[in-house]
Amino acid sequence: MPRQVNDLPLQELHVYKPDLSLPHDFNSFWEKQKEMIGQKSNDVWLTWTNYPVEKVEVADVVLRSFDETPLHGWYIRPKGVTEGPVLIHYHGYTEGRNVPTKYLVWALLGFTVVSFDQRGQGKSPDFALYENGSRIPGWMLSGIYQPENYYYTNVYRDSLAVLKWLKEEAPVKPTKLGAFGASQGGGLALASAGLDADISFVAADYPFMTHIERALNVALKGPYMEVVNYLKLNDPQYEQFDQMLRTFSYVDALHFCPRIQVPLLIGIGLEDAVAPPSSAFAAFNHANTAEKKIEVYPQFSHEFNPFQEEKRLHFIVKQLQKLNK
């Protein structure tokens, strides 16, 4: 029997499906954002590099988002390809897009891979103006009292802008779109699949920004603690906590999961104190697809998991094989 570390027992996790607390205008809010992004032009610059792996081509990309924020990313494709499957990678909190070698396996398998630094992280700046300050490092509190200008609202808009470019003007026309990531990237992959029905499969490991209200009560470390410490220093009697929860409700990846009707793979460690297992199981159980699987690792925490990397590889290759049939 796995150890129980600060969350529900495994047998309860498998059936954990909490009620959703969507704001009444959740759908109209995001339709408005999609409409706004849809009206923007695709301002993108690609600089192809002299990459030493002959079978792939690598471009350094800059995409100007809705508020002029320049997002920096990698665009990696199999050499000479102009049409084929495209994988969108979302990175973890503070991590950035990393280096092209991280994505070579996907390009060698036939995928074009795209990974952008989220605004304010990696090489991408953040041109948004946020009314509230914070004594806590990180991005969890930027614009926390303004759902329309909260940090993660802007990040989701950026994701929509990237998807728009990929489908309309990118060098490789996508025949299939997949999304994957871990931690922050896992939450973004879930939210993106809920926002864009053209994403046809999702792999999301220990997703962050998911079932946020519970995670704030269960997490013991990581970005959720930014909120806990902010409240302690700025709002010790939680007088504005409900307003925080309202803002979170617009960007909680859990609230996008009922829209997910495509193959889904989630991995979670039962000793994860950063993205609690219950938040991942809530997402999994709310996903509206019959083709889904959650892989459970009793002694793993919020960390790189090579065993899940293998399962993700098999899952994504399976989606590629469906396309080729």
PDB file of C-alpha atoms in Angstrom, residues 92-286:
ATOM      1  CA  GLY A  92       7.706  24.365 -16.113  1.00  0.00           C
ATOM      2  CA  TYR A  93       7.668  27.341 -13.745  1.00  0.00           C
ATOM      3  CA  THR A  94      10.877  29.386 -14.218  1.00  0.00           C
ATOM      4  CA  GLU A  95      12.398  26.773 -16.578  1.00  0.00           C
ATOM      5  CA  GLY A  96      12.133  28.262 -20.064  1.00  0.00           C
ATOM      6  CA  ARG A  97      12.348  26.581 -23.454  1.00  0.00           C
ATOM      7  CA  ASN A  98      15.788  25.114 -22.706  1.00  0.00           C
ATOM      8  CA  VAL A  99      17.986  24.025 -25.667  1.00  0.00           C
ATOM      9  CA  PRO A 100      17.064  22.349 -28.980  1.00  0.00           C
ATOM     10  CA  THR A 101      18.627  19.011 -28.005  1.00  0.00           C
ATOM     11  CA  LYS A 102      15.738  18.560 -25.556  1.00  0.00           C
ATOM     12  CA  TYR A 103      13.347  18.171 -28.506  1.00  0.00           C
ATOM     13  CA  LEU A 104      15.414  16.244 -31.055  1.00  0.00           C
ATOM     14  CA  VAL A 105      13.734  12.912 -30.346  1.00  0.00           C
ATOM     15  CA  TRP A 106      10.384  14.358 -31.428  1.00  0.00           C
ATOM     16  CA  ALA A 107      11.767  15.922 -34.595  1.00  0.00           C
ATOM     17  CA  LEU A 108      13.533  12.671 -35.500  1.00  0.00           C
ATOM     18  CA  LEU A 109      10.216  10.852 -35.048  1.00  0.00           C
ATOM     19  CA  GLY A 110       8.576  13.199 -37.556  1.00  0.00           C
ATOM     20  CA  PHE A 111       7.107  15.943 -35.379  1.00  0.00           C
ATOM     21  CA  THR A 112       7.664  19.650 -35.688  1.00  0.00           C
ATOM     22  CA  VAL A 113       8.192  20.920 -32.130  1.00  0.00           C
ATOM     23  CA  VAL A 114       7.446  24.382 -30.780  1.00  0.00           C
ATOM     24  CA  SER A 115       8.407  25.676 -27.340  1.00  0.00           C
ATOM     25  CA  PHE A 116       8.109  29.300 -26.185  1.00  0.00           C
ATOM     26  CA  ASP A 117       9.390  30.923 -23.023  1.00  0.00           C
ATOM     27  CA  GLN A 118       6.331  32.072 -21.094  1.00  0.00           C
ATOM     28  CA  ARG A 119       6.183  35.821 -20.568  1.00  0.00           C
ATOM     29  CA  GLY A 120       8.452  36.961 -17.756  1.00  0.00           C
ATOM     30  CA  GLN A 121      10.216  33.594 -17.775  1.00  0.00           C
ATOM     31  CA  GLY A 122      13.273  32.492 -19.707  1.00  0.00           C
ATOM     32  CA  LYS A 123      14.146  35.003 -22.414  1.00  0.00           C
ATOM     33  CA  SER A 124      10.636  36.469 -22.791  1.00  0.00           C
ATOM     34  CA  PRO A 125       9.869  39.770 -21.047  1.00  0.00           C
ATOM     35  CA  ASP A 126       6.403  40.753 -19.820  1.00  0.00           C
ATOM     36  CA  PHE A 127       5.082  44.084 -21.106  1.00  0.00           C
ATOM     37  CA  ALA A 128       1.820  43.879 -19.114  1.00  0.00           C
ATOM     38  CA  LEU A 129       1.190  46.402 -16.344  1.00  0.00           C
ATOM     39  CA  TYR A 130      -0.194  45.008 -13.092  1.00  0.00           C
ATOM     40  CA  GLU A 131      -1.858  47.273 -10.543  1.00  0.00           C
ATOM     41  CA  ASN A 132      -0.905  45.419  -7.387  1.00  0.00           C
ATOM     42  CA  GLY A 133       2.595  44.951  -6.046  1.00  0.00           C
ATOM     43  CA  SER A 134       3.905  42.040  -3.990  1.00  0.00           C
ATOM     44  CA  ARG A 135       6.683  41.355  -1.540  1.00  0.00           C
ATOM     45  CA  ILE A 136       6.814  37.778  -2.799  1.00  0.00           C
ATOM     46  CA  PRO A 137       9.040  36.741  -5.769  1.00  0.00           C
ATOM     47  CA  GLY A 138       7.310  34.971  -8.633  1.00  0.00           C
ATOM     48  CA  TRP A 139       4.300  35.496 -10.917  1.00  0.00           C
ATOM     49  CA  MET A 140       1.353  34.090  -8.951  1.00  0.00           C
ATOM     50  CA  LEU A 141       0.276  37.492  -7.615  1.00  0.00           C
ATOM     51  CA  SER A 142       0.735  39.689 -10.695  1.00  0.00           C
ATOM     52  CA  GLY A 143      -2.673  41.229 -11.359  1.00  0.00           C
ATOM     53  CA  ILE A 144      -4.333  38.868  -8.878  1.00  0.00           C
ATOM     54  CA  TYR A 145      -7.353  41.136  -8.327  1.00  0.00           C
ATOM     55  CA  GLN A 146      -8.035  41.663 -12.047  1.00  0.00           C
ATOM     56  CA  PRO A 147      -9.112  38.520 -13.945  1.00  0.00           C
ATOM     57  CA  GLU A 148      -8.881  40.363 -17.265  1.00  0.00           C
ATOM     58  CA  ASN A 149      -5.238  41.299 -16.624  1.00  0.00           C
ATOM     59  CA  TYR A 150      -4.009  38.514 -14.376  1.00  0.00           C
ATOM     60  CA  TYR A 151      -0.618  37.044 -15.243  1.00  0.00           C
ATOM     61  CA  TYR A 152      -1.963  33.630 -16.258  1.00  0.00           C
ATOM     62  CA  THR A 153      -4.822  35.179 -18.218  1.00  0.00           C
ATOM     63  CA  ASN A 154      -2.101  36.854 -20.272  1.00  0.00           C
ATOM     64  CA  VAL A 155      -0.161  33.582 -20.533  1.00  0.00           C
ATOM     65  CA  TYR A 156      -3.267  31.819 -21.876  1.00  0.00           C
ATOM     66  CA  ARG A 157      -3.764  34.630 -24.390  1.00  0.00           C
ATOM     67  CA  ASP A 158      -0.162  34.096 -25.465  1.00  0.00           C
ATOM     68  CA  SER A 159      -0.901  30.405 -25.977  1.00  0.00           C
ATOM     69  CA  LEU A 160      -3.865  31.279 -28.178  1.00  0.00           C
ATOM     70  CA  ALA A 161      -1.645  33.622 -30.187  1.00  0.00           C
ATOM     71  CA  VAL A 162       0.939  30.869 -30.705  1.00  0.00           C
ATOM     72  CA  LEU A 163      -1.739  28.394 -31.770  1.00  0.00           C
ATOM     73  CA  LYS A 164      -3.199  30.913 -34.205  1.00  0.00           C
ATOM     74  CA  TRP A 165       0.203  31.397 -35.848  1.00  0.00           C
ATOM     75  CA  LEU A 166       0.883  27.653 -35.984  1.00  0.00           C
ATOM     76  CA  LYS A 167      -2.386  27.007 -37.791  1.00  0.00           C
ATOM     77  CA  GLU A 168      -2.301  30.003 -40.134  1.00  0.00           C
ATOM     78  CA  GLU A 169       1.242  30.922 -41.130  1.00  0.00           C
ATOM     79  CA  ALA A 170       3.940  28.716 -39.567  1.00  0.00           C
ATOM     80  CA  PRO A 171       6.386  26.973 -41.977  1.00  0.00           C
ATOM     81  CA  VAL A 172       4.829  23.552 -41.327  1.00  0.00           C
ATOM     82  CA  LYS A 173       1.105  23.158 -41.856  1.00  0.00           C
ATOM     83  CA  PRO A 174      -0.136  21.011 -38.931  1.00  0.00           C
ATOM     84  CA  THR A 175      -1.951  17.797 -39.826  1.00  0.00           C
ATOM     85  CA  LYS A 176      -2.281  17.049 -36.099  1.00  0.00           C
ATOM     86  CA  LEU A 177      -1.631  19.187 -33.026  1.00  0.00           C
ATOM     87  CA  GLY A 178      -0.479  17.771 -29.708  1.00  0.00           C
ATOM     88  CA  ALA A 179       0.273  19.529 -26.412  1.00  0.00           C
ATOM     89  CA  PHE A 180       2.560  18.348 -23.637  1.00  0.00           C
ATOM     90  CA  GLY A 181       4.339  19.613 -20.551  1.00  0.00           C
ATOM     91  CA  ALA A 182       4.942  19.077 -16.856  1.00  0.00           C
ATOM     92  CA  SER A 183       4.099  21.162 -13.792  1.00  0.00           C
ATOM     93  CA  GLN A 184       3.237  24.644 -15.089  1.00  0.00           C
ATOM     94  CA  GLY A 185       3.547  23.107 -18.542  1.00  0.00           C
ATOM     95  CA  GLY A 186       1.086  20.370 -17.649  1.00  0.00           C
ATOM     96  CA  GLY A 187      -1.510  22.901 -16.552  1.00  0.00           C
ATOM     97  CA  LEU A 188      -0.952  24.955 -19.692  1.00  0.00           C
ATOM     98  CA  ALA A 189      -1.306  21.863 -21.880  1.00  0.00           C
ATOM     99  CA  LEU A 190      -4.662  21.051 -20.251  1.00  0.00           C
ATOM    100  CA  ALA A 191      -5.917  24.632 -20.530  1.00  0.00           C
ATOM    101  CA  SER A 192      -4.791  24.932 -24.155  1.00  0.00           C
ATOM    102  CA  ALA A 193      -6.613  21.741 -25.096  1.00  0.00           C
ATOM    103  CA  GLY A 194      -9.723  23.122 -23.430  1.00  0.00           C
ATOM    104  CA  LEU A 195      -9.391  26.415 -25.281  1.00  0.00           C
ATOM    105  CA  ASP A 196      -8.584  25.052 -28.736  1.00  0.00           C
ATOM    106  CA  ALA A 197     -10.501  22.086 -30.117  1.00  0.00           C
ATOM    107  CA  ASP A 198      -7.843  21.593 -32.815  1.00  0.00           C
ATOM    108  CA  ILE A 199      -5.464  20.099 -30.237  1.00  0.00           C
ATOM    109  CA  SER A 200      -5.935  16.375 -30.713  1.00  0.00           C
ATOM    110  CA  PHE A 201      -4.006  14.852 -27.790  1.00  0.00           C
ATOM    111  CA  VAL A 202      -2.536  15.963 -24.468  1.00  0.00           C
ATOM    112  CA  ALA A 203       0.207  14.686 -22.164  1.00  0.00           C
ATOM    113  CA  ALA A 204       0.235  16.587 -18.851  1.00  0.00           C
ATOM    114  CA  ASP A 205       2.436  15.509 -15.961  1.00  0.00           C
ATOM    115  CA  TYR A 206       1.863  16.692 -12.377  1.00  0.00           C
ATOM    116  CA  PRO A 207      -0.113  19.696 -13.644  1.00  0.00           C
ATOM    117  CA  PHE A 208       0.205  23.015 -11.799  1.00  0.00           C
ATOM    118  CA  MET A 209      -2.513  25.752 -11.765  1.00  0.00           C
ATOM    119  CA  THR A 210      -5.036  22.927 -11.523  1.00  0.00           C
ATOM    120  CA  HIS A 211      -7.758  22.674  -8.853  1.00  0.00           C
ATOM    121  CA  ILE A 212      -6.158  25.749  -7.338  1.00  0.00           C
ATOM    122  CA  GLU A 213      -8.445  26.222  -4.355  1.00  0.00           C
ATOM    123  CA  ARG A 214      -7.614  22.771  -2.976  1.00  0.00           C
ATOM    124  CA  ALA A 215      -3.955  23.018  -3.918  1.00  0.00           C
ATOM    125  CA  LEU A 216      -3.646  26.196  -1.844  1.00  0.00           C
ATOM    126  CA  ASN A 217      -4.797  24.194   1.176  1.00  0.00           C
ATOM    127  CA  VAL A 218      -2.671  21.107   0.546  1.00  0.00           C
ATOM    128  CA  ALA A 219       0.594  22.156  -1.134  1.00  0.00           C
ATOM    129  CA  LEU A 220       3.593  22.472   1.182  1.00  0.00           C
ATOM    130  CA  LYS A 221       6.069  24.123  -1.191  1.00  0.00           C
ATOM    131  CA  GLY A 222       6.441  25.621  -4.639  1.00  0.00           C
ATOM    132  CA  PRO A 223       4.555  28.486  -6.333  1.00  0.00           C
ATOM    133  CA  TYR A 224       1.303  27.991  -4.406  1.00  0.00           C
ATOM    134  CA  MET A 225       3.240  29.083  -1.334  1.00  0.00           C
ATOM    135  CA  GLU A 226       3.665  32.483  -2.965  1.00  0.00           C
ATOM    136  CA  VAL A 227      -0.055  33.001  -2.393  1.00  0.00           C
ATOM    137  CA  VAL A 228       0.048  31.619   1.142  1.00  0.00           C
ATOM    138  CA  ASN A 229       2.936  33.911   2.098  1.00  0.00           C
ATOM    139  CA  TYR A 230       1.396  36.903   0.335  1.00  0.00           C
ATOM    140  CA  LEU A 231      -1.753  36.526   2.382  1.00  0.00           C
ATOM    141  CA  LYS A 232       0.250  36.229   5.578  1.00  0.00           C
ATOM    142  CA  LEU A 233       2.138  39.461   4.863  1.00  0.00           C
ATOM    143  CA  ASN A 234      -0.526  41.514   3.070  1.00  0.00           C
ATOM    144  CA  ASP A 235      -3.952  40.170   3.991  1.00  0.00           C
ATOM    145  CA  PRO A 236      -3.543  38.198   7.242  1.00  0.00           C
ATOM    146  CA  GLN A 237      -7.294  37.906   7.831  1.00  0.00           C
ATOM    147  CA  TYR A 238      -8.051  36.818   4.241  1.00  0.00           C
ATOM    148  CA  GLU A 239     -10.341  39.767   3.561  1.00  0.00           C
ATOM    149  CA  GLN A 240      -9.574  39.707  -0.178  1.00  0.00           C
ATOM    150  CA  PHE A 241      -9.113  35.968  -0.523  1.00  0.00           C
ATOM    151  CA  ASP A 242     -12.493  35.485  -2.239  1.00  0.00           C
ATOM    152  CA  GLN A 243     -11.428  37.973  -4.904  1.00  0.00           C
ATOM    153  CA  MET A 244      -8.233  35.981  -5.400  1.00  0.00           C
ATOM    154  CA  LEU A 245     -10.241  32.793  -5.822  1.00  0.00           C
ATOM    155  CA  ARG A 246     -12.486  34.521  -8.354  1.00  0.00           C
ATOM    156  CA  THR A 247      -9.457  35.451 -10.449  1.00  0.00           C
ATOM    157  CA  PHE A 248      -8.025  31.950 -10.142  1.00  0.00           C
ATOM    158  CA  SER A 249     -11.340  30.475 -11.267  1.00  0.00           C
ATOM    159  CA  TYR A 250     -10.866  31.940 -14.760  1.00  0.00           C
ATOM    160  CA  VAL A 251      -7.455  30.291 -15.244  1.00  0.00           C
ATOM    161  CA  ASP A 252      -7.805  27.074 -13.245  1.00  0.00           C
ATOM    162  CA  ALA A 253      -6.845  24.314 -15.681  1.00  0.00           C
ATOM    163  CA  LEU A 254      -9.414  22.062 -13.996  1.00  0.00           C
ATOM    164  CA  HIS A 255     -12.200  24.240 -15.376  1.00  0.00           C
ATOM    165  CA  PHE A 256     -11.060  23.536 -18.946  1.00  0.00           C
ATOM    166  CA  CYS A 257     -10.939  19.755 -18.481  1.00  0.00           C
ATOM    167  CA  PRO A 258     -14.616  18.999 -19.244  1.00  0.00           C
ATOM    168  CA  ARG A 259     -13.913  20.432 -22.699  1.00  0.00           C
ATOM    169  CA  ILE A 260     -11.121  17.923 -23.346  1.00  0.00           C
ATOM    170  CA  GLN A 261     -12.463  15.184 -25.606  1.00  0.00           C
ATOM    171  CA  VAL A 262      -9.166  13.867 -26.975  1.00  0.00           C
ATOM    172  CA  PRO A 263      -6.625  11.245 -25.818  1.00  0.00           C
ATOM    173  CA  LEU A 264      -5.077  12.266 -22.506  1.00  0.00           C
ATOM    174  CA  LEU A 265      -2.135  11.020 -20.461  1.00  0.00           C
ATOM    175  CA  ILE A 266      -1.344  12.303 -16.961  1.00  0.00           C
ATOM    176  CA  GLY A 267       1.506  11.285 -14.669  1.00  0.00           C
ATOM    177  CA  ILE A 268       1.600  12.036 -10.942  1.00  0.00           C
ATOM    178  CA  GLY A 269       3.772  11.199  -7.957  1.00  0.00           C
ATOM    179  CA  LEU A 270       1.899  10.529  -4.733  1.00  0.00           C
ATOM    180  CA  GLU A 271       4.498  12.422  -2.699  1.00  0.00           C
ATOM    181  CA  ASP A 272       4.170  15.598  -4.747  1.00  0.00           C
ATOM    182  CA  ALA A 273       3.942  18.526  -2.313  1.00  0.00           C
ATOM    183  CA  VAL A 274       4.034  21.172  -5.079  1.00  0.00           C
ATOM    184  CA  ALA A 275       1.163  20.003  -7.312  1.00  0.00           C
ATOM    185  CA  PRO A 276      -0.916  17.771  -5.005  1.00  0.00           C
ATOM    186  CA  PRO A 277      -2.061  14.424  -6.456  1.00  0.00           C
ATOM    187  CA  SER A 278      -5.697  15.313  -5.806  1.00  0.00           C
ATOM    188  CA  SER A 279      -5.423  18.221  -8.257  1.00  0.00           C
ATOM    189  CA  ALA A 280      -4.179  15.897 -11.014  1.00  0.00           C
ATOM    190  CA  PHE A 281      -6.857  13.282 -10.308  1.00  0.00           C
ATOM    191  CA  ALA A 282      -9.528  15.992 -10.334  1.00  0.00           C
ATOM    192  CA  ALA A 283      -8.371  17.040 -13.801  1.00  0.00           C
ATOM    193  CA  PHE A 284      -8.237  13.438 -15.005  1.00  0.00           C
ATOM    194  CA  ASN A 285     -11.692  12.583 -13.689  1.00  0.00           C
ATOM    195  CA  HIS A 286     -13.262  15.699 -15.214  1.00  0.00           C
TER     196      HIS A 286
END
